[in-house]
Amino acid sequence: MDSNDNGPSRRQVVGAASIGLAAMAAAPAVAQSSGSTPAGPAKISDPRTKYPKPPFKEQKQPWPGLQSKMDPVPDCGETSYKGNNRLTGRKALVTGGDSGIGRAAAIAFAREGADVAINYYPSEESDAREVIDLIRREGRTAVAIPGDLRDAAFCRHLVAEAVKGLGGLDIVVNNAGRQQSQKSILDITDEAFDATMKTNIYAPFHIIKAALPHLPPGAVIIGTTSEQAYDPSEDLYDYAQTKAATMNYVKSLAKQLAPKGIRVVGIAPGPFWTPLQVSGGAQPDKQMSFGGKTPAGRPGMPAEIAGLYVRAAEDGGSYTTGNVLGAGGGQGQP
Ligand code: NAD
Ligand code: MG
C-alpha cells in the first residue's frame, strides 16, 4: 500500500513535476505540492469513533502472540501512515518490530525514508514478514533479525547484524517487552521474574552498550516505557517496575550522552491494543474491557503512537532528550 494513498504520492508528484510546464499549469495543486507541503486539507477524524471500543471478544494466545490472530487486528498504520521525508537515509533498529507499537514505529520510519532492521522472537516470523514486506514496498532496506533478547550474546549479535545490514545505525528503539499479569506476587516464579527483567531491563543495557560505538552525533536511543512507570497496576508487580527503570535510564543516559550529541527519549503509551495484552499481559476481564476506563473510553491503536517515535527520532527533535513523550487517552502520565 502506498504511503500516500489518500493524496498524491511522491511518485505522482515527481511525475507531475517532470512532465513540463504546460501540465503543471493544468494541475496547479499537484505542481505546488512538489515541495514538502502536501496538497489538500489535513485529515481530521473524531477520536471517539475512530477505533473499536470495549467490550472486546475474550481471546487468549500463547506468549508472545500473533497480531494477525487478534480480533480486531490492531491498526499499525499499514494503510494509513503517510510519510513526509522526515527520516530520509536514517538507519533504525526496532526491537519487537513485528507487531503492535514497534511495528507501527517500523512502518512509520520506513514511510519517512529510513532503512529499518527489526528484531522479534522466532515464533513471530509471520507477523514479521508482513512488516519486512511493507518496508521493502517503500523502497527501503529491511533487515529481519529473529532471536531471544533474554540472551546477552544475542543482543550483541543483533546490533552487529543491524549495523552490517543497514550500513550503520543512528536510531535504536528498545521497544520489545514482556508483560505477564499475576494477581499475586506469590504466583510470580523466580524464572518468570527473571525473564521479565532480562527482556525489559537487561536487553536494552546490552543493546545500548553494543550500539554506542556505532552511533554518530545526532543519533537517538528510544525506550518504550509506560504509564505503568508512574501508576503501576496491582497485577503487574514485576512488569511495572521495569517500565519505571526504563523511564529512569532515559533520564540518566540522556545526561551522560548529551556531550556526545546522542539523544535518549522515552515513549510512554497508555493502554494499547496489541498482542501483549492477549498473550498473558492482561487478566481476561481486563482484556475484554481493555482501555474502557480511560477518558477516551477505548484503547489506543499502535498507529496513534507511531508519530511520537518519528518525532523522537527526527532531526527537528534535536532538543528533546531525557524527556518522555506520551499517548495516554486522557489518563496516566506523562
Ligand atoms: P507486542 O506484543 O506487539 O510487542 C512486544 C514485542 O516484544 C513482541 O512482539 C516480541 O517481538 C518482543 N519480545 C518479547 N520478549 C522477547 C524476547 N525474549 N526476545 C525477542 N523479542 C521479544 O506488544 P506492544 O504492546 O506493542 O509492546 C511494545 C512495547 O510497548 C513493550 O515494551 C510494552 O511494554 C510497551 N507498552 C505497551 C502497552 C500496551 O498497552 N500495549 C502500554 C505501555 C507500554
Ligand atoms: Mg509480536
Short mmCIF file of C-alpha atoms and ligand atoms in Angstrom, two decimals:
data_model
loop_
_atom_site.label_atom_id
_atom_site.label_comp_id
_atom_site.label_asym_id
_atom_site.label_seq_id
_atom_site.Cartn_x
_atom_site.Cartn_y
_atom_site.Cartn_z
CA MET A 1 0.00 0.00 0.00
CA ASP A 2 1.38 3.38 -0.93
CA SER A 3 2.18 5.65 1.99
CA ASN A 4 0.29 8.49 0.35
CA ASP A 5 -2.81 6.58 -0.64
CA ASN A 6 -5.14 9.40 0.45
CA GLY A 7 -3.30 12.05 -1.53
CA PRO A 8 -0.80 12.44 -4.34
CA SER A 9 2.07 10.01 -3.84
CA ARG A 10 5.69 11.09 -4.10
CA ARG A 11 5.83 9.20 -7.39
CA GLN A 12 2.79 11.13 -8.70
CA VAL A 13 4.27 14.43 -7.55
CA VAL A 14 7.69 13.72 -9.08
CA GLY A 15 5.93 12.51 -12.22
CA ALA A 16 3.89 15.69 -12.43
CA ALA A 17 6.98 17.81 -11.95
CA SER A 18 8.75 16.06 -14.80
CA ILE A 19 6.02 16.34 -17.46
CA GLY A 20 6.64 20.00 -18.08
CA LEU A 21 5.25 23.45 -17.51
CA ALA A 22 2.05 23.01 -19.55
CA ALA A 23 0.95 20.11 -17.42
CA MET A 24 1.96 21.96 -14.27
CA ALA A 25 -0.31 24.82 -15.24
CA ALA A 26 -3.11 22.34 -15.78
CA ALA A 27 -2.61 20.78 -12.37
CA PRO A 28 -1.54 23.65 -10.11
CA ALA A 29 -2.37 21.91 -6.83
CA VAL A 30 -0.08 18.99 -7.60
CA ALA A 31 2.65 21.20 -9.07
CA GLN A 32 2.63 23.45 -5.99
CA SER A 33 2.93 20.46 -3.69
CA SER A 34 6.21 19.24 -5.15
CA GLY A 35 7.98 20.77 -2.12
CA SER A 36 7.49 19.39 1.35
CA THR A 37 3.90 20.53 1.94
CA PRO A 38 1.24 18.01 0.90
CA ALA A 39 -1.71 19.28 -1.13
CA GLY A 40 -5.24 19.43 0.28
CA PRO A 41 -6.61 19.84 3.78
CA ALA A 42 -5.10 17.80 6.64
CA LYS A 43 -7.18 14.82 7.65
CA ILE A 44 -9.28 15.27 10.77
CA SER A 45 -11.13 12.44 12.47
CA ASP A 46 -13.19 12.03 15.62
CA PRO A 47 -11.08 10.09 18.16
CA ARG A 48 -14.29 8.83 19.84
CA THR A 49 -15.37 6.85 16.80
CA LYS A 50 -12.05 6.26 15.04
CA TYR A 51 -11.39 2.81 16.54
CA PRO A 52 -13.25 -0.03 18.32
CA LYS A 53 -14.34 0.34 21.92
CA PRO A 54 -14.71 -2.40 24.53
CA PRO A 55 -16.21 -4.86 25.16
CA PHE A 56 -13.76 -6.97 23.15
CA LYS A 57 -14.15 -10.66 22.47
CA GLU A 58 -12.35 -12.79 25.06
CA GLN A 59 -9.22 -14.13 23.37
CA LYS A 60 -6.09 -15.82 24.61
CA GLN A 61 -2.94 -16.74 22.73
CA PRO A 62 0.22 -18.46 23.90
CA TRP A 63 3.10 -16.00 24.52
CA PRO A 64 4.24 -13.96 22.62
CA GLY A 65 1.09 -13.94 20.47
CA LEU A 66 0.47 -13.00 16.85
CA GLN A 67 -1.32 -9.83 15.95
CA SER A 68 -2.71 -11.42 12.77
CA LYS A 69 -4.83 -13.64 15.05
CA MET A 70 -6.28 -10.82 17.14
CA ASP A 71 -9.87 -9.68 16.85
CA PRO A 72 -9.87 -6.86 15.91
CA VAL A 73 -6.44 -6.90 14.26
CA PRO A 74 -4.50 -3.87 15.58
CA ASP A 75 -4.07 -0.92 13.22
CA CYS A 76 -0.35 -0.23 12.91
CA GLY A 77 -0.70 2.31 10.11
CA GLU A 78 -0.32 -0.25 7.33
CA THR A 79 -2.75 1.60 5.07
CA SER A 80 -2.92 4.99 6.80
CA TYR A 81 0.54 6.27 7.76
CA LYS A 82 1.76 8.92 5.34
CA GLY A 83 5.43 9.78 5.24
CA ASN A 84 7.00 13.15 4.53
CA ASN A 85 10.76 12.52 4.26
CA ARG A 86 11.34 13.20 7.94
CA LEU A 87 13.90 10.39 8.29
CA THR A 88 15.31 10.02 4.80
CA GLY A 89 18.50 7.97 4.81
CA ARG A 90 18.36 7.22 8.54
CA LYS A 91 19.16 3.72 9.81
CA ALA A 92 16.95 2.27 12.53
CA LEU A 93 16.86 -0.85 14.68
CA VAL A 94 13.49 -1.61 16.32
CA THR A 95 13.10 -4.48 18.78
CA GLY A 96 9.65 -6.03 18.86
CA GLY A 97 9.19 -4.62 15.35
CA ASP A 98 6.90 -7.46 14.24
CA SER A 99 3.72 -6.34 16.00
CA GLY A 100 1.96 -3.67 17.99
CA ILE A 101 3.74 -0.45 18.83
CA GLY A 102 7.14 -1.49 17.41
CA ARG A 103 5.51 -2.49 14.12
CA ALA A 104 3.81 0.91 13.90
CA ALA A 105 7.16 2.63 14.54
CA ALA A 106 8.93 0.46 11.94
CA ILE A 107 6.28 1.19 9.29
CA ALA A 108 6.35 4.93 10.04
CA PHE A 109 10.17 5.02 9.94
CA ALA A 110 10.20 3.34 6.51
CA ARG A 111 7.48 5.68 5.17
CA GLU A 112 9.62 8.59 6.40
CA GLY A 113 12.53 7.26 4.36
CA ALA A 114 14.56 5.22 6.88
CA ASP A 115 16.10 1.79 6.38
CA VAL A 116 14.89 -0.48 9.17
CA ALA A 117 16.09 -3.64 10.95
CA ILE A 118 13.56 -5.39 13.15
CA ASN A 119 14.09 -7.95 15.88
CA TYR A 120 11.39 -10.33 17.06
CA TYR A 121 11.03 -13.74 18.71
CA PRO A 122 11.39 -16.57 16.15
CA SER A 123 7.78 -17.76 16.58
CA GLU A 124 6.60 -14.33 15.37
CA GLU A 125 8.01 -14.85 11.86
CA SER A 126 4.63 -14.48 10.09
CA ASP A 127 3.89 -11.06 11.68
CA ALA A 128 7.49 -10.01 10.99
CA ARG A 129 7.31 -10.98 7.30
CA GLU A 130 4.40 -8.58 6.80
CA VAL A 131 6.47 -5.74 8.25
CA ILE A 132 9.52 -6.63 6.13
CA ASP A 133 7.30 -6.57 3.02
CA LEU A 134 5.81 -3.19 3.99
CA ILE A 135 9.29 -1.67 4.49
CA ARG A 136 10.51 -3.02 1.14
CA ARG A 137 7.42 -1.68 -0.62
CA GLU A 138 8.65 1.79 0.37
CA GLY A 139 11.90 1.06 -1.46
CA ARG A 140 13.81 0.91 1.81
CA THR A 141 16.23 -1.72 3.12
CA ALA A 142 14.59 -4.12 5.59
CA VAL A 143 16.62 -6.46 7.79
CA ALA A 144 14.96 -9.27 9.77
CA ILE A 145 16.89 -10.46 12.82
CA PRO A 146 14.92 -13.02 14.87
CA GLY A 147 16.23 -14.14 18.26
CA ASP A 148 15.76 -14.18 22.03
CA LEU A 149 16.59 -10.89 23.74
CA ARG A 150 16.95 -12.63 27.11
CA ASP A 151 20.34 -13.81 25.82
CA ALA A 152 23.08 -11.16 26.20
CA ALA A 153 25.19 -12.67 23.41
CA PHE A 154 22.20 -12.47 21.06
CA CYS A 155 21.71 -8.77 21.92
CA ARG A 156 25.30 -8.07 20.85
CA HIS A 157 24.85 -10.18 17.70
CA LEU A 158 21.63 -8.27 16.94
CA VAL A 159 23.40 -4.92 16.93
CA ALA A 160 26.28 -6.27 14.80
CA GLU A 161 23.81 -7.69 12.25
CA ALA A 162 21.80 -4.48 12.15
CA VAL A 163 24.93 -2.37 11.57
CA LYS A 164 26.06 -4.78 8.85
CA GLY A 165 22.67 -4.97 7.13
CA LEU A 166 21.93 -1.24 7.28
CA GLY A 167 25.47 0.01 6.73
CA GLY A 168 25.41 1.88 10.06
CA LEU A 169 22.97 2.82 12.80
CA ASP A 170 21.55 6.11 14.08
CA ILE A 171 18.16 5.19 15.62
CA VAL A 172 17.92 2.46 18.27
CA VAL A 173 14.45 1.64 19.60
CA ASN A 174 14.36 -0.62 22.64
CA ASN A 175 10.69 -1.46 22.38
CA ALA A 176 10.38 -5.23 22.96
CA GLY A 177 8.74 -6.03 26.26
CA ARG A 178 7.45 -8.88 28.38
CA GLN A 179 4.27 -8.43 30.41
CA GLN A 180 2.67 -11.37 32.22
CA SER A 181 -0.10 -10.43 34.62
CA GLN A 182 -0.27 -12.20 38.01
CA LYS A 183 -2.80 -11.28 40.66
CA SER A 184 -0.34 -12.13 43.47
CA ILE A 185 3.40 -11.75 43.88
CA LEU A 186 3.23 -15.33 45.24
CA ASP A 187 2.36 -16.52 41.72
CA ILE A 188 5.41 -14.95 40.08
CA THR A 189 8.03 -17.68 39.79
CA ASP A 190 11.72 -16.89 40.04
CA GLU A 191 12.04 -17.83 36.36
CA ALA A 192 9.18 -15.54 35.29
CA PHE A 193 10.60 -12.63 37.28
CA ASP A 194 13.99 -13.25 35.71
CA ALA A 195 12.53 -13.38 32.18
CA THR A 196 10.75 -10.04 32.64
CA MET A 197 13.89 -8.36 33.99
CA LYS A 198 16.07 -9.87 31.25
CA THR A 199 13.74 -8.78 28.45
CA ASN A 200 12.81 -5.33 29.68
CA ILE A 201 15.93 -4.15 31.56
CA TYR A 202 18.94 -6.30 30.62
CA ALA A 203 18.35 -6.40 26.85
CA PRO A 204 18.30 -2.59 26.44
CA PHE A 205 21.51 -2.44 28.54
CA HIS A 206 23.31 -4.93 26.28
CA ILE A 207 21.92 -3.38 23.08
CA ILE A 208 22.84 0.18 24.05
CA LYS A 209 26.38 -0.89 25.04
CA ALA A 210 26.87 -2.68 21.73
CA ALA A 211 25.32 0.13 19.68
CA LEU A 212 27.06 3.12 21.24
CA PRO A 213 30.39 2.81 19.39
CA HIS A 214 28.45 2.93 16.10
CA LEU A 215 26.21 5.92 16.87
CA PRO A 216 27.17 9.28 15.32
CA PRO A 217 26.27 12.68 16.83
CA GLY A 218 22.59 13.24 16.02
CA ALA A 219 21.70 9.60 16.74
CA VAL A 220 18.90 8.76 19.14
CA ILE A 221 18.15 5.95 21.57
CA ILE A 222 14.43 5.47 22.26
CA GLY A 223 12.98 3.36 25.08
CA THR A 224 9.34 2.28 25.26
CA THR A 225 8.29 2.87 28.86
CA SER A 226 4.65 3.01 30.04
CA GLU A 227 2.04 4.74 32.15
CA GLN A 228 2.88 1.77 34.42
CA ALA A 229 6.16 3.53 35.28
CA TYR A 230 4.15 6.19 37.10
CA ASP A 231 0.91 4.47 38.12
CA PRO A 232 1.53 0.72 38.46
CA SER A 233 -1.33 -1.82 38.45
CA GLU A 234 -1.60 -4.35 41.27
CA ASP A 235 -1.29 -7.31 38.87
CA LEU A 236 1.86 -6.04 37.12
CA TYR A 237 4.31 -6.05 40.06
CA ASP A 238 7.32 -7.16 38.01
CA TYR A 239 6.49 -5.53 34.66
CA ALA A 240 5.63 -2.11 36.09
CA GLN A 241 8.97 -1.74 37.86
CA THR A 242 10.82 -2.48 34.61
CA LYS A 243 8.94 0.40 32.98
CA ALA A 244 9.98 2.68 35.85
CA ALA A 245 13.55 1.52 35.18
CA THR A 246 13.17 2.39 31.50
CA MET A 247 11.86 5.87 32.28
CA ASN A 248 14.82 6.24 34.64
CA TYR A 249 17.56 5.09 32.25
CA VAL A 250 16.24 7.51 29.63
CA LYS A 251 16.92 10.35 32.05
CA SER A 252 20.37 9.27 33.28
CA LEU A 253 21.65 8.25 29.87
CA ALA A 254 20.42 11.48 28.30
CA LYS A 255 22.66 13.40 30.72
CA GLN A 256 25.57 11.07 30.05
CA LEU A 257 25.29 11.14 26.25
CA ALA A 258 24.32 14.77 25.57
CA PRO A 259 28.02 15.77 25.43
CA LYS A 260 28.43 13.18 22.65
CA GLY A 261 25.46 14.59 20.71
CA ILE A 262 23.35 11.47 21.25
CA ARG A 263 19.78 11.89 22.47
CA VAL A 264 17.78 9.49 24.64
CA VAL A 265 13.98 9.67 24.60
CA GLY A 266 11.21 7.67 26.29
CA ILE A 267 7.77 6.96 24.88
CA ALA A 268 5.03 6.16 27.41
CA PRO A 269 1.92 4.50 25.98
CA GLY A 270 -1.31 4.19 27.91
CA PRO A 271 -3.37 1.05 27.13
CA PHE A 272 -2.78 -0.03 23.51
CA TRP A 273 -4.49 -2.88 21.69
CA THR A 274 -1.58 -5.26 20.94
CA PRO A 275 -0.65 -8.97 21.28
CA LEU A 276 0.99 -8.18 24.63
CA GLN A 277 -2.46 -7.95 26.21
CA VAL A 278 -3.90 -11.20 24.80
CA SER A 279 -0.85 -13.40 25.45
CA GLY A 280 -0.76 -13.18 29.24
CA GLY A 281 -0.41 -9.42 29.70
CA ALA A 282 -3.94 -8.82 30.99
CA GLN A 283 -6.40 -10.78 33.11
CA PRO A 284 -9.37 -11.97 30.96
CA ASP A 285 -11.81 -9.41 32.41
CA LYS A 286 -9.33 -6.57 31.87
CA GLN A 287 -8.64 -7.78 28.32
CA MET A 288 -12.35 -7.69 27.46
CA SER A 289 -12.83 -4.19 28.88
CA PHE A 290 -9.39 -3.03 27.78
CA GLY A 291 -8.99 0.74 27.60
CA GLY A 292 -12.58 1.29 28.71
CA LYS A 293 -11.59 3.08 31.92
CA THR A 294 -9.67 5.82 30.14
CA PRO A 295 -11.46 9.13 29.48
CA ALA A 296 -11.14 8.20 25.78
CA GLY A 297 -13.25 5.10 26.52
CA ARG A 298 -11.13 2.81 24.36
CA PRO A 299 -7.55 1.59 23.97
CA GLY A 300 -5.14 3.29 21.62
CA MET A 301 -4.23 1.68 18.33
CA PRO A 302 -0.49 1.47 17.56
CA ALA A 303 -0.98 3.79 14.56
CA GLU A 304 -1.90 6.51 17.07
CA ILE A 305 1.54 6.49 18.69
CA ALA A 306 3.82 5.94 15.68
CA GLY A 307 4.21 9.69 15.16
CA LEU A 308 5.82 10.06 18.58
CA TYR A 309 8.61 7.66 17.57
CA VAL A 310 9.17 9.70 14.42
CA ARG A 311 9.18 12.90 16.48
CA ALA A 312 11.69 11.41 18.91
CA ALA A 313 13.99 10.28 16.09
CA GLU A 314 13.85 13.16 13.61
CA ASP A 315 16.40 15.93 13.42
CA GLY A 316 13.74 18.50 14.31
CA GLY A 317 13.54 16.91 17.75
CA SER A 318 17.17 17.80 18.49
CA TYR A 319 16.36 19.45 21.86
CA THR A 320 14.18 16.55 23.03
CA THR A 321 16.39 14.39 25.23
CA GLY A 322 15.84 12.96 28.69
CA ASN A 323 12.14 13.51 28.03
CA VAL A 324 9.24 11.09 27.93
CA LEU A 325 6.56 11.58 25.25
CA GLY A 326 3.13 10.15 25.90
CA ALA A 327 -0.10 8.89 24.36
CA GLY A 328 -2.41 8.06 27.25
CA GLY A 329 -6.03 8.52 26.19
CA GLY A 330 -6.60 11.09 28.92
CA GLN A 331 -5.20 9.20 31.87
CA GLY A 332 -1.79 8.24 33.18
CA GLN A 333 1.42 10.13 32.80
CA PRO A 334 3.34 11.83 31.36
P1 NAD B 1 3.67 -6.62 21.26
O1 NAD B 1 3.39 -7.94 21.82
O2 NAD B 1 3.19 -6.32 19.89
O3 NAD B 1 5.22 -6.31 21.26
C1 NAD B 1 6.12 -6.84 22.22
C2 NAD B 1 7.24 -7.50 21.45
O4 NAD B 1 8.29 -7.82 22.37
C3 NAD B 1 6.86 -8.81 20.81
O5 NAD B 1 6.32 -8.63 19.52
C4 NAD B 1 8.18 -9.56 20.76
O6 NAD B 1 8.75 -9.45 19.48
C5 NAD B 1 9.06 -8.79 21.74
N1 NAD B 1 9.67 -9.69 22.73
C6 NAD B 1 9.21 -10.01 23.96
N2 NAD B 1 10.06 -10.88 24.55
C7 NAD B 1 11.06 -11.12 23.65
C8 NAD B 1 12.23 -11.93 23.67
N3 NAD B 1 12.57 -12.66 24.74
N4 NAD B 1 13.02 -11.93 22.57
C9 NAD B 1 12.70 -11.18 21.48
N5 NAD B 1 11.62 -10.40 21.41
C10 NAD B 1 10.81 -10.37 22.50
O7 NAD B 1 3.07 -5.56 22.29
P2 NAD B 1 3.24 -3.97 22.42
O8 NAD B 1 2.19 -3.57 23.34
O9 NAD B 1 3.35 -3.34 21.12
O10 NAD B 1 4.62 -3.83 23.21
C11 NAD B 1 5.65 -2.99 22.79
C12 NAD B 1 6.17 -2.20 23.98
O11 NAD B 1 5.15 -1.33 24.43
C13 NAD B 1 6.56 -3.05 25.18
O12 NAD B 1 7.78 -2.59 25.72
C14 NAD B 1 5.44 -2.81 26.16
O13 NAD B 1 5.87 -2.96 27.47
C15 NAD B 1 5.11 -1.38 25.83
N6 NAD B 1 3.80 -0.92 26.29
C16 NAD B 1 2.66 -1.49 25.83
C17 NAD B 1 1.43 -1.05 26.29
C18 NAD B 1 0.14 -1.66 25.82
O14 NAD B 1 -0.90 -1.38 26.42
N7 NAD B 1 0.14 -2.45 24.79
C19 NAD B 1 1.38 0.01 27.21
C20 NAD B 1 2.55 0.58 27.65
C21 NAD B 1 3.76 0.12 27.19
MG MG B 2 4.83 -9.73 18.39
#
